Each structure stands twice: as C-alpha cells, then as structure tokens.
Short mmCIF file of C-alpha atoms and ligand atoms in Angstrom, two decimals:
data_model
loop_
_atom_site.label_atom_id
_atom_site.label_comp_id
_atom_site.label_asym_id
_atom_site.label_seq_id
_atom_site.Cartn_x
_atom_site.Cartn_y
_atom_site.Cartn_z
CA MET A 1 -5.94 -19.90 -27.97
CA LYS A 2 -5.84 -18.23 -24.55
CA GLY A 3 -8.71 -16.51 -22.72
CA ILE A 4 -7.93 -13.16 -21.13
CA CYS A 5 -9.76 -11.12 -18.50
CA VAL A 6 -8.83 -7.42 -18.40
CA LEU A 7 -9.44 -5.88 -14.98
CA GLY A 8 -9.50 -2.09 -15.41
CA ALA A 9 -10.11 -2.33 -19.18
CA THR A 10 -11.01 1.35 -19.61
CA GLY A 11 -7.79 2.72 -18.08
CA SER A 12 -4.51 3.53 -19.72
CA ILE A 13 -3.09 -0.01 -19.31
CA GLY A 14 -6.44 -1.65 -20.13
CA VAL A 15 -6.71 0.25 -23.42
CA SER A 16 -3.12 -0.65 -24.38
CA THR A 17 -3.79 -4.31 -23.50
CA LEU A 18 -6.81 -4.43 -25.78
CA ASP A 19 -4.79 -2.77 -28.54
CA VAL A 20 -2.26 -5.63 -28.28
CA ALA A 21 -5.02 -8.27 -28.02
CA ALA A 22 -6.66 -6.91 -31.20
CA ARG A 23 -3.40 -7.59 -33.08
CA HIS A 24 -3.43 -11.24 -32.00
CA LYS A 25 -7.02 -12.46 -32.28
CA ASP A 26 -5.67 -15.85 -33.36
CA LEU A 27 -3.93 -16.22 -29.97
CA TYR A 28 -6.16 -14.32 -27.50
CA LYS A 29 -9.90 -14.38 -26.92
CA VAL A 30 -11.19 -11.59 -24.65
CA ILE A 31 -13.42 -13.30 -22.08
CA ALA A 32 -14.12 -10.48 -19.62
CA LEU A 33 -13.73 -6.71 -19.34
CA THR A 34 -14.22 -4.65 -16.19
CA ALA A 35 -14.55 -0.95 -15.38
CA ASN A 36 -15.55 1.17 -12.45
CA ASN A 37 -17.75 3.75 -14.19
CA ASN A 38 -16.63 4.57 -17.71
CA ILE A 39 -19.38 2.83 -19.68
CA ASP A 40 -18.84 4.77 -22.91
CA THR A 41 -15.33 3.41 -23.43
CA LEU A 42 -16.45 -0.02 -22.24
CA TYR A 43 -19.27 -0.08 -24.80
CA GLU A 44 -16.86 0.70 -27.65
CA GLN A 45 -14.54 -2.05 -26.38
CA CYS A 46 -17.43 -4.54 -26.34
CA LEU A 47 -18.25 -3.79 -29.99
CA VAL A 48 -14.68 -4.68 -30.95
CA HIS A 49 -13.92 -7.56 -28.59
CA THR A 50 -17.36 -9.15 -27.87
CA PRO A 51 -16.44 -10.49 -24.41
CA GLU A 52 -18.60 -13.07 -22.62
CA TYR A 53 -18.72 -11.03 -19.41
CA VAL A 54 -18.56 -7.37 -18.47
CA VAL A 55 -18.35 -6.00 -14.94
CA VAL A 56 -19.35 -2.42 -14.19
CA VAL A 57 -18.63 -2.03 -10.49
CA ASP A 58 -21.03 0.88 -9.98
CA GLU A 59 -24.57 -0.56 -9.82
CA ASN A 60 -26.43 2.30 -11.53
CA ASN A 61 -23.96 2.46 -14.37
CA ALA A 62 -24.18 -1.35 -14.70
CA LYS A 63 -27.97 -1.04 -15.23
CA LEU A 64 -27.49 1.68 -17.84
CA PHE A 65 -24.84 -0.42 -19.52
CA ALA A 66 -27.01 -3.56 -19.59
CA GLU A 67 -29.81 -1.55 -21.31
CA ARG A 68 -27.37 -0.27 -23.89
CA ILE A 69 -26.04 -3.76 -24.61
CA ALA A 70 -29.59 -5.14 -24.90
CA ALA A 71 -30.34 -2.52 -27.57
CA SER A 72 -27.04 -3.13 -29.40
CA PRO A 73 -26.25 -5.45 -32.32
CA ILE A 74 -24.12 -7.72 -30.06
CA ASP A 75 -25.66 -10.66 -28.19
CA GLY A 76 -24.71 -12.85 -25.32
CA ILE A 77 -22.73 -10.47 -23.07
CA LYS A 78 -23.47 -11.03 -19.39
CA VAL A 79 -23.33 -7.77 -17.41
CA LEU A 80 -22.44 -8.04 -13.71
CA SER A 81 -22.04 -5.36 -11.05
CA GLY A 82 -20.39 -4.95 -7.64
CA ALA A 83 -16.83 -5.49 -6.46
CA ASP A 84 -17.41 -9.25 -5.89
CA ALA A 85 -18.07 -9.72 -9.60
CA LEU A 86 -14.45 -8.73 -10.30
CA GLU A 87 -13.35 -11.91 -8.51
CA THR A 88 -15.97 -13.96 -10.35
CA VAL A 89 -14.66 -13.01 -13.79
CA ALA A 90 -10.97 -13.18 -12.78
CA THR A 91 -11.41 -16.86 -11.85
CA LEU A 92 -13.60 -18.16 -14.70
CA ASP A 93 -12.49 -21.53 -16.10
CA GLN A 94 -12.17 -20.14 -19.63
CA VAL A 95 -9.77 -17.40 -18.39
CA ASP A 96 -6.06 -18.30 -18.65
CA SER A 97 -4.53 -14.84 -18.18
CA VAL A 98 -5.68 -11.93 -16.04
CA MET A 99 -4.42 -8.42 -16.74
CA ALA A 100 -4.48 -6.77 -13.29
CA ALA A 101 -4.82 -3.10 -14.31
CA ILE A 102 -7.18 -1.63 -11.72
CA VAL A 103 -5.55 1.33 -9.99
CA GLY A 104 -4.94 1.20 -6.24
CA ALA A 105 -6.05 -1.08 -3.42
CA ALA A 106 -9.36 -1.80 -5.18
CA GLY A 107 -7.42 -4.24 -7.37
CA LEU A 108 -6.13 -6.41 -4.54
CA LEU A 109 -8.99 -8.90 -4.10
CA PRO A 110 -9.52 -9.79 -7.78
CA SER A 111 -5.75 -9.98 -8.45
CA LEU A 112 -5.26 -12.23 -5.44
CA ALA A 113 -8.25 -14.35 -6.48
CA ALA A 114 -6.66 -14.80 -9.92
CA ALA A 115 -3.39 -15.89 -8.30
CA LYS A 116 -5.22 -18.32 -6.00
CA ALA A 117 -7.02 -19.77 -9.02
CA GLY A 118 -3.61 -20.50 -10.60
CA LYS A 119 -4.03 -18.04 -13.46
CA THR A 120 -1.23 -16.25 -15.31
CA VAL A 121 -1.36 -12.85 -13.62
CA LEU A 122 -0.06 -9.94 -15.69
CA LEU A 123 0.54 -7.46 -12.90
CA ALA A 124 0.30 -3.72 -13.54
CA ASN A 125 -1.54 -2.98 -10.27
CA LYS A 126 1.57 -2.47 -8.09
CA GLU A 127 -0.47 -1.18 -5.14
CA ALA A 128 -2.03 -4.66 -4.72
CA LEU A 129 1.41 -6.25 -4.38
CA VAL A 130 2.86 -3.50 -2.17
CA MET A 131 0.02 -3.75 0.35
CA SER A 132 -0.18 -7.55 0.53
CA GLY A 133 3.53 -8.36 0.08
CA ASP A 134 4.54 -11.92 0.88
CA LEU A 135 0.90 -12.94 1.13
CA PHE A 136 0.52 -12.31 -2.60
CA MET A 137 3.83 -13.96 -3.52
CA HIS A 138 2.97 -17.05 -1.44
CA ALA A 139 -0.44 -17.32 -3.13
CA VAL A 140 1.31 -17.27 -6.52
CA ARG A 141 3.81 -19.93 -5.47
CA ASP A 142 1.39 -22.19 -3.59
CA CYS A 143 -1.35 -22.12 -6.23
CA GLY A 144 0.83 -22.68 -9.29
CA ALA A 145 0.11 -19.26 -10.79
CA HIS A 146 2.52 -17.40 -13.09
CA LEU A 147 3.29 -13.79 -12.22
CA LEU A 148 4.56 -11.61 -15.04
CA PRO A 149 5.37 -7.96 -14.36
CA ILE A 150 3.82 -5.28 -16.56
CA ASP A 151 5.35 -2.25 -14.87
CA SER A 152 7.92 -1.26 -17.51
CA GLU A 153 10.87 -1.35 -15.08
CA HIS A 154 9.95 -4.73 -13.61
CA ASN A 155 9.23 -6.16 -17.00
CA ALA A 156 12.66 -4.90 -18.11
CA ILE A 157 14.29 -6.53 -15.06
CA PHE A 158 12.41 -9.77 -15.70
CA GLN A 159 13.71 -9.76 -19.28
CA CYS A 160 17.30 -9.23 -18.00
CA MET A 161 17.08 -12.00 -15.38
CA PRO A 162 18.71 -15.41 -15.97
CA ALA A 163 16.99 -17.72 -18.48
CA HIS A 164 13.94 -19.56 -17.07
CA TYR A 165 13.73 -17.13 -14.13
CA VAL A 166 10.47 -17.41 -12.19
CA SER A 167 9.09 -14.39 -10.27
CA GLY A 168 9.70 -14.65 -6.52
CA GLN A 169 12.78 -16.88 -6.81
CA SER A 170 16.12 -15.56 -5.67
CA ALA A 171 18.72 -15.25 -8.44
CA LYS A 172 22.11 -15.86 -6.80
CA SER A 173 24.07 -14.60 -9.81
CA VAL A 174 22.45 -11.16 -9.52
CA ARG A 175 24.27 -8.59 -7.39
CA ARG A 176 21.78 -5.74 -7.65
CA ILE A 177 19.07 -4.14 -9.65
CA LEU A 178 19.32 -0.67 -11.14
CA LEU A 179 15.76 0.64 -11.11
CA THR A 180 15.46 3.56 -13.51
CA ALA A 181 13.19 6.57 -13.08
CA SER A 182 12.55 9.54 -15.34
CA GLY A 183 12.40 11.91 -12.34
CA GLY A 184 8.99 13.16 -13.50
CA PRO A 185 8.00 16.73 -14.42
CA PHE A 186 9.58 18.45 -11.37
CA ARG A 187 13.09 17.00 -11.43
CA THR A 188 14.72 20.38 -11.95
CA MET A 189 12.05 22.79 -10.64
CA PRO A 190 13.34 25.10 -7.85
CA LEU A 191 12.35 23.49 -4.53
CA ASP A 192 10.46 26.60 -3.30
CA LYS A 193 8.16 26.41 -6.35
CA LEU A 194 6.98 22.85 -5.65
CA LYS A 195 4.34 23.97 -3.14
CA ASP A 196 2.47 25.84 -5.88
CA VAL A 197 2.28 23.13 -8.54
CA THR A 198 -1.22 22.30 -9.79
CA PRO A 199 -2.76 18.89 -10.48
CA GLU A 200 -2.60 19.64 -14.23
CA GLN A 201 1.16 20.29 -14.02
CA ALA A 202 1.66 17.16 -11.92
CA VAL A 203 -0.17 14.82 -14.31
CA ALA A 204 1.73 16.10 -17.37
CA HIS A 205 4.48 13.48 -17.43
CA PRO A 206 7.39 14.25 -19.79
CA ASN A 207 7.73 10.72 -21.28
CA TRP A 208 4.71 8.53 -20.45
CA ASP A 209 0.95 8.94 -20.93
CA MET A 210 -0.69 7.34 -17.86
CA GLY A 211 -3.68 7.48 -15.47
CA ARG A 212 -3.89 10.48 -13.10
CA LYS A 213 -2.95 8.68 -9.87
CA ILE A 214 0.25 7.09 -11.19
CA SER A 215 1.15 10.38 -12.89
CA VAL A 216 1.06 12.20 -9.55
CA ASP A 217 3.01 9.30 -8.00
CA SER A 218 5.64 9.80 -10.71
CA ALA A 219 5.85 13.52 -9.92
CA THR A 220 6.39 12.85 -6.18
CA MET A 221 8.51 9.76 -6.99
CA MET A 222 6.25 7.71 -4.73
CA ASN A 223 5.84 5.66 -7.89
CA LYS A 224 9.54 4.73 -7.68
CA GLY A 225 9.14 4.03 -3.98
CA LEU A 226 6.23 1.65 -4.66
CA GLU A 227 8.29 0.12 -7.47
CA LEU A 228 11.26 -0.43 -5.17
CA ILE A 229 8.98 -2.38 -2.81
CA GLU A 230 7.46 -4.19 -5.82
CA ALA A 231 10.97 -5.15 -7.02
CA CYS A 232 11.97 -6.52 -3.59
CA LEU A 233 8.94 -8.81 -3.69
CA LEU A 234 8.99 -9.85 -7.35
CA PHE A 235 12.72 -10.58 -7.46
CA ASN A 236 13.28 -11.65 -3.85
CA MET A 237 15.84 -8.89 -3.21
CA LYS A 238 16.78 -6.85 -0.16
CA PRO A 239 16.05 -3.09 -0.37
CA GLU A 240 19.79 -2.33 -0.28
CA GLN A 241 20.26 -4.42 -3.45
CA ILE A 242 18.08 -1.99 -5.39
CA GLN A 243 19.59 1.27 -6.60
CA VAL A 244 17.22 3.90 -7.96
CA VAL A 245 18.79 5.68 -10.94
CA ILE A 246 17.35 8.84 -12.48
CA HIS A 247 17.53 8.48 -16.26
CA PRO A 248 15.48 11.34 -17.74
CA GLN A 249 15.38 10.01 -21.33
CA SER A 250 13.46 6.79 -20.36
CA VAL A 251 15.23 4.73 -23.03
CA ILE A 252 16.64 2.15 -20.61
CA HIS A 253 13.76 0.75 -18.55
CA SER A 254 16.00 -0.84 -15.86
CA MET A 255 19.14 -2.94 -15.50
CA VAL A 256 20.40 -6.07 -13.77
CA ASP A 257 23.95 -6.10 -12.37
CA TYR A 258 25.49 -9.63 -12.20
CA VAL A 259 28.22 -10.89 -9.86
CA ASP A 260 30.70 -11.17 -12.75
CA GLY A 261 30.40 -7.45 -13.52
CA THR A 262 27.96 -7.81 -16.45
CA VAL A 263 25.15 -5.27 -16.52
CA LEU A 264 22.16 -6.10 -18.74
CA ALA A 265 19.74 -3.33 -19.71
CA GLN A 266 16.43 -3.46 -21.57
CA MET A 267 15.75 -0.57 -23.95
CA GLY A 268 12.82 0.58 -26.04
CA ASN A 269 10.51 3.48 -26.72
CA PRO A 270 8.36 4.51 -23.74
CA ASP A 271 5.26 2.61 -24.90
CA MET A 272 3.48 0.30 -22.42
CA ARG A 273 2.44 -2.01 -25.26
CA ILE A 274 6.03 -3.33 -25.21
CA PRO A 275 5.93 -4.83 -21.68
CA ILE A 276 2.28 -5.82 -22.19
CA ALA A 277 3.10 -7.70 -25.42
CA HIS A 278 6.15 -9.27 -23.78
CA ALA A 279 4.03 -10.68 -20.95
CA MET A 280 1.16 -11.73 -23.22
CA ALA A 281 3.47 -13.57 -25.63
CA TRP A 282 5.80 -14.97 -22.95
CA PRO A 283 7.80 -17.18 -23.31
CA GLU A 284 7.53 -16.34 -27.03
CA ARG A 285 7.48 -12.83 -28.56
CA PHE A 286 5.04 -11.07 -30.86
CA ASP A 287 4.35 -7.63 -32.36
CA SER A 288 3.27 -4.96 -29.86
CA GLY A 289 2.42 -2.19 -32.31
CA ALA A 290 5.11 0.03 -30.75
CA ALA A 291 7.46 1.92 -33.04
CA PRO A 292 10.97 0.45 -33.20
CA LEU A 293 13.59 2.35 -31.22
CA ASN A 294 15.63 4.60 -33.48
CA ILE A 295 18.98 4.47 -31.72
CA PHE A 296 20.21 7.53 -33.67
CA ASP A 297 17.43 9.61 -32.08
CA VAL A 298 18.95 8.80 -28.68
CA LYS A 299 21.53 11.55 -28.60
CA HIS A 300 22.76 10.76 -25.10
CA MET A 301 21.71 8.99 -21.93
CA ASP A 302 22.12 10.59 -18.50
CA PHE A 303 22.13 8.90 -15.10
CA GLU A 304 22.02 10.54 -11.67
CA ALA A 305 21.31 9.54 -8.08
CA PRO A 306 17.91 10.56 -6.68
CA ASP A 307 17.69 13.53 -4.29
CA LEU A 308 15.72 12.35 -1.26
CA ASP A 309 15.19 15.98 -0.07
CA ARG A 310 13.44 16.82 -3.32
CA PHE A 311 11.54 13.53 -3.27
CA PRO A 312 10.61 12.74 0.37
CA CYS A 313 8.03 10.18 -0.82
CA LEU A 314 10.87 7.98 -2.07
CA ARG A 315 12.54 8.24 1.35
CA LEU A 316 9.25 7.25 3.05
CA ALA A 317 8.87 4.20 0.81
CA ILE A 318 12.41 3.08 1.63
CA GLU A 319 11.62 3.53 5.34
CA ALA A 320 8.41 1.51 4.94
CA ILE A 321 10.10 -1.48 3.27
CA ASN A 322 12.91 -1.43 5.81
CA ALA A 323 10.36 -1.37 8.65
CA GLY A 324 8.56 -4.30 6.98
CA GLY A 325 5.31 -5.93 8.13
CA VAL A 326 2.24 -3.79 7.46
CA MET A 327 4.18 -0.54 6.93
CA PRO A 328 4.11 -0.72 3.10
CA ALA A 329 0.31 -1.14 3.32
CA VAL A 330 0.11 1.95 5.56
CA LEU A 331 2.31 3.91 3.15
CA ASN A 332 0.18 2.88 0.18
CA ALA A 333 -3.16 3.69 1.84
CA ALA A 334 -1.97 7.10 3.07
CA ASN A 335 -0.58 7.87 -0.38
CA GLU A 336 -3.88 7.00 -2.09
CA ILE A 337 -5.77 9.36 0.25
CA ALA A 338 -3.19 12.16 -0.08
CA VAL A 339 -2.99 11.94 -3.89
CA ASP A 340 -6.78 12.00 -4.16
CA ALA A 341 -6.91 15.09 -1.91
CA PHE A 342 -4.24 16.80 -4.03
CA LEU A 343 -6.10 16.00 -7.27
CA ASN A 344 -9.26 17.47 -5.66
CA GLU A 345 -7.28 20.58 -4.67
CA GLN A 346 -7.76 20.00 -0.93
CA ILE A 347 -4.02 19.96 -0.18
CA ARG A 348 -0.80 21.19 -1.78
CA PHE A 349 1.60 18.97 -3.70
CA THR A 350 4.16 19.31 -0.90
CA ASP A 351 1.56 18.19 1.68
CA ILE A 352 1.42 14.69 0.16
CA PRO A 353 4.55 13.39 1.97
CA VAL A 354 3.50 15.22 5.16
CA VAL A 355 0.21 13.30 5.29
CA ILE A 356 1.96 10.00 4.57
CA GLU A 357 4.71 10.48 7.16
CA LYS A 358 2.24 11.47 9.90
CA THR A 359 0.10 8.45 9.06
CA MET A 360 3.08 6.07 9.18
CA GLN A 361 4.08 7.48 12.57
CA ALA A 362 0.68 6.45 13.98
CA PHE A 363 1.32 2.74 13.27
CA GLU A 364 3.43 0.07 14.93
CA VAL A 365 5.14 -2.48 12.71
CA SER A 366 3.29 -5.79 12.89
CA GLU A 367 3.07 -8.74 10.50
CA GLY A 368 0.61 -8.46 7.61
CA ASP A 369 0.29 -12.22 7.52
CA THR A 370 -3.43 -12.56 6.82
CA LEU A 371 -5.69 -10.90 4.28
CA GLU A 372 -8.00 -9.72 7.08
CA LYS A 373 -5.07 -7.97 8.76
CA VAL A 374 -3.95 -6.29 5.52
CA LEU A 375 -7.48 -5.07 4.74
CA SER A 376 -8.00 -3.83 8.29
CA VAL A 377 -4.68 -1.93 8.32
CA ASP A 378 -5.52 -0.45 4.91
CA SER A 379 -8.83 0.84 6.21
CA GLN A 380 -7.37 2.17 9.50
CA ALA A 381 -4.55 3.93 7.65
CA ARG A 382 -7.09 5.62 5.36
CA ASP A 383 -8.98 6.91 8.43
CA VAL A 384 -5.79 8.25 10.02
CA ALA A 385 -4.70 9.85 6.74
CA ARG A 386 -8.11 11.57 6.40
CA GLN A 387 -7.70 13.00 9.92
CA ASN A 388 -4.25 14.22 8.93
CA LEU A 389 -5.78 15.97 5.91
CA LEU A 390 -8.17 17.79 8.22
CA SER A 391 -5.40 18.87 10.59
CA LEU A 392 -3.51 20.30 7.58
CA ALA A 393 -6.55 22.24 6.45
CA ASN A 394 -6.93 23.81 9.96
P1 NAD B 1 -6.26 4.45 -14.97
O1 NAD B 1 -6.71 5.41 -13.93
O2 NAD B 1 -6.04 4.95 -16.36
O3 NAD B 1 -7.29 3.22 -15.05
C1 NAD B 1 -7.72 2.55 -13.91
C2 NAD B 1 -8.73 1.46 -14.25
O4 NAD B 1 -9.18 0.91 -13.00
C3 NAD B 1 -9.98 1.94 -14.98
O5 NAD B 1 -10.41 0.95 -15.88
C4 NAD B 1 -11.01 2.09 -13.86
O6 NAD B 1 -12.34 1.88 -14.31
C5 NAD B 1 -10.59 0.98 -12.91
N1 NAD B 1 -10.94 1.28 -11.51
C6 NAD B 1 -10.63 2.40 -10.81
N2 NAD B 1 -11.11 2.32 -9.56
C7 NAD B 1 -11.75 1.13 -9.47
C8 NAD B 1 -12.46 0.48 -8.43
N3 NAD B 1 -12.64 1.05 -7.22
N4 NAD B 1 -12.97 -0.74 -8.69
C9 NAD B 1 -12.82 -1.32 -9.91
N5 NAD B 1 -12.16 -0.74 -10.92
C10 NAD B 1 -11.63 0.46 -10.71
O7 NAD B 1 -4.93 3.77 -14.41
P2 NAD B 1 -3.67 3.19 -15.22
O8 NAD B 1 -2.70 4.28 -15.50
O9 NAD B 1 -4.13 2.32 -16.33
O10 NAD B 1 -2.98 2.30 -14.09
C11 NAD B 1 -3.51 1.05 -13.71
C12 NAD B 1 -2.50 0.33 -12.82
O11 NAD B 1 -1.34 0.06 -13.61
C13 NAD B 1 -2.01 1.18 -11.63
O12 NAD B 1 -1.80 0.35 -10.54
C14 NAD B 1 -0.70 1.75 -12.12
O13 NAD B 1 0.20 2.00 -11.06
C15 NAD B 1 -0.19 0.63 -12.99
N6 NAD B 1 0.75 1.07 -14.04
C16 NAD B 1 0.33 1.92 -15.01
C17 NAD B 1 1.20 2.35 -15.99
C18 NAD B 1 0.74 3.26 -17.10
O14 NAD B 1 1.51 3.53 -18.02
N7 NAD B 1 -0.48 3.76 -17.09
C19 NAD B 1 2.52 1.90 -15.98
C20 NAD B 1 2.93 1.01 -14.97
C21 NAD B 1 2.03 0.60 -14.01
MG1 MG B 2 6.92 1.88 -13.82
#
C-alpha cells in the first residue's frame, strides 16, 4: 500500500489522478490533497478519498473549508493553509508518491521538497522543472528520489527508453527524440487572423481537455517549447537531439529514435489517465479507466515540421535552452505573466511572444545554480514582463 499526496488535486491532472486512485484503493491510500481556492471540488474529493491532510492555500477559503469539514460526516482531516503547508504535506513520512500537478512556478517549492525528501515524484508541473533545471535533477539524483514524467509526451518517451532507464541518465543508444505536438487550435488559421483570437477560442483544444494556462500554451506552442526544455533535462539530451513533430491526430504521443535505426513510438487515446496510471503503477501496469485505442478509427497519421514564424513562442523556447543558465526561468516567468494578461483580455494573442521576447532581452545569461537565484530571477522577470505589458497597452 502506497501513500499519495496530490498537489493541485482540483485541477485537470489532479482530478484524473484521483479517478485512477479510486480504481486502485487496494494499492493507493490518499494521504493529502491540496488546492488554491476551489473548495467545492475539494470537499467532494474529501468525501470520496478521506485524506489525512488538506491544504487550501488561500487563508480565508481554508477557514471556510475547515468549518465545512467540521460539520461534515467525515472526521480526522487536518486542514492547513498557506504556501508552506504544501511542502509540509509533500514530505510527510506516510507519503511515498507525490503527484506534482500545481500549474506554474507556484509548484516549484513543494515539488522540489518532495524530491529532496526522496519521494517518488510524478511530475506534471513542467514549469517547476523548466525554471529550476539542473537544480531539480540534482536534487532527485542526490536524494534518492524517483522522477516519473506525467506529461504525455515525456511519459511516452520514458516508456520507449531502454529497459531500466532512470530519468536524468544519458541513454547512449538513443540518437534523438521525436517530440510530437498536435499544433493546437490555430495550426491552419490564416496568420493575419491570429491577432483577433479570443481566450475562449485559444482554450478550446482540438484533442485534449486541460487547464486554461496549458491550453493557451498549446495554442501558442509555448507548451511544446517548455516540453522541449523538459525533455532535455529529463532525458539528458542536447536541444539539437530533439525534433518537434506536428502530428495533429495525437495518437502517437512521442517517439525515440535509436542508433540502429529503430524508432519506438507510444500510442493511445488522448486521455491523461494513461500516463498517470503508467507512473502510478510503475514498474508494473494497471487499469487506467481509459478506453482502448481502436486502431481502425485511426484512418491516417500525419507528420509535419513546425513553422517557427507561426509559432514564435517555440522559437523563443529553443533560444532560451540554447542560451542556458537562467534564461528558461526568464522565459517561463514572462510566459506566465503574458498568458494571464491574455486570459484577462489585457493583451492580444499575438502579443504573448512580444512580451516574452522583450523580457528575455532584458536579461544576461547567468547560472541558475541556487534556489535563491532561480526565485529571484523568476520574480525580476515577472516585474519586467509586467512593465512590457504596460508599454504594449500605451
Ligand atoms: P489546472 O489549472 O486545471 O489545475 C491547477 C491546480 O493547481 C489546481 O488544483 C489549483 O488549485 C492549483 N493551483 C493553482 N495555482 C496555485 C497556487 N498559486 N498555489 C497552489 N496551488 C495552485 O491545471 P492542469 O491542466 O491540471 O495542469 C497542471 C500542471 O500539469 C501544469 O503544469 C500543466 O502544464 C501540466 N500538464 C497538464 C496536462 C493536462 O492535460 N491538463 C498535461 C500535461 C501537463
Ligand atoms: Mg504534453
């Protein structure tokens, strides 16, 4: 029996994780659930999973939640609040696995704490890895943690890697990785129409149902840029060993190209419960609840190279990883600010890469070798990006 802590339980990945956990109550006990604000969903989850701990980051909502739990039929749930409490529950002795499914930089400290405590980290929160880079990978290695990728592409790659592969190791028999992308909702839209797209259009992904931030990232292809950086770190690869491939049907979730000419691909329906169940059952397998792939429904599979003029965010991510040091952290912070401004209708869709590029230009490349440095660069880059938003508005 393993204990699991789900960071970001109320989000798209959190909900899918609990769906998988509910199918395997003989193997997983839910120890802790966390959310930022959404106490209605969290309450329903507590009725089903009766965790020992709940964290509601927002203090007022935590008070309201504690009152609701006190009046409920379930006993013994400890309700904590504040960002520090995320680290407390991610490192509890009775927790074996931590699902890192908070969106954005807010997930870095608890995910890193889980790695430092030697937990099995199921990593969905790509922003945490992109901003902290080697620091995160070294914490995993030095503290005896296991790192299992949840991002569907990275999970697919992990499944196609040599037997007994461990995240962060270099695999000499692998020539390159083919990182697939659907191309999002605007893959074929005329370029002059992109400036007028609305947040609702941008979050309507053709194949996947996800949180709002990652849906916008998929539409700009910053998601693939962040994933390229994530793949370099997880699989110890150089950026030039990773080829982004647009595959609009999202049947293949990525491929590994070996030195002997073999290419292994992982396929399945676009359902995040598949990579989640893979990581939760690893090194075994169990039912995910996802429908089996009907190969006869897959009429054909297309593959094309990405157009960096249509998707400047992907170009910026490649520039950031090639620059190295703190540049991926700058890219990530500026992207979070720009996406938020777009979702709040402060800037246009096509302004997102403009804000990011201007922010990156304001920074020198230096090593992000300490947590303090990473956090300070993250905060400075957010300030610069906010100024860039203002200059766009004027
Ligand atoms: P979401 O917006 O649906 O959920 C985010 C979760 O994080 C919620 O539980 C929310 O309460 C919590 N949260 C938000 N801000 C917080 C803060 N400041 N402090 C503490 N908690 C906070 O997001 P999602 O789509 O589930 O994505 C989660 C992560 O997984 C992201 O990093 C995303 O890139 C990654 N991911 C998601 C998918 C997917 O299919 N949704 C696929 C691959 C990777
Ligand atoms: Mg992905």
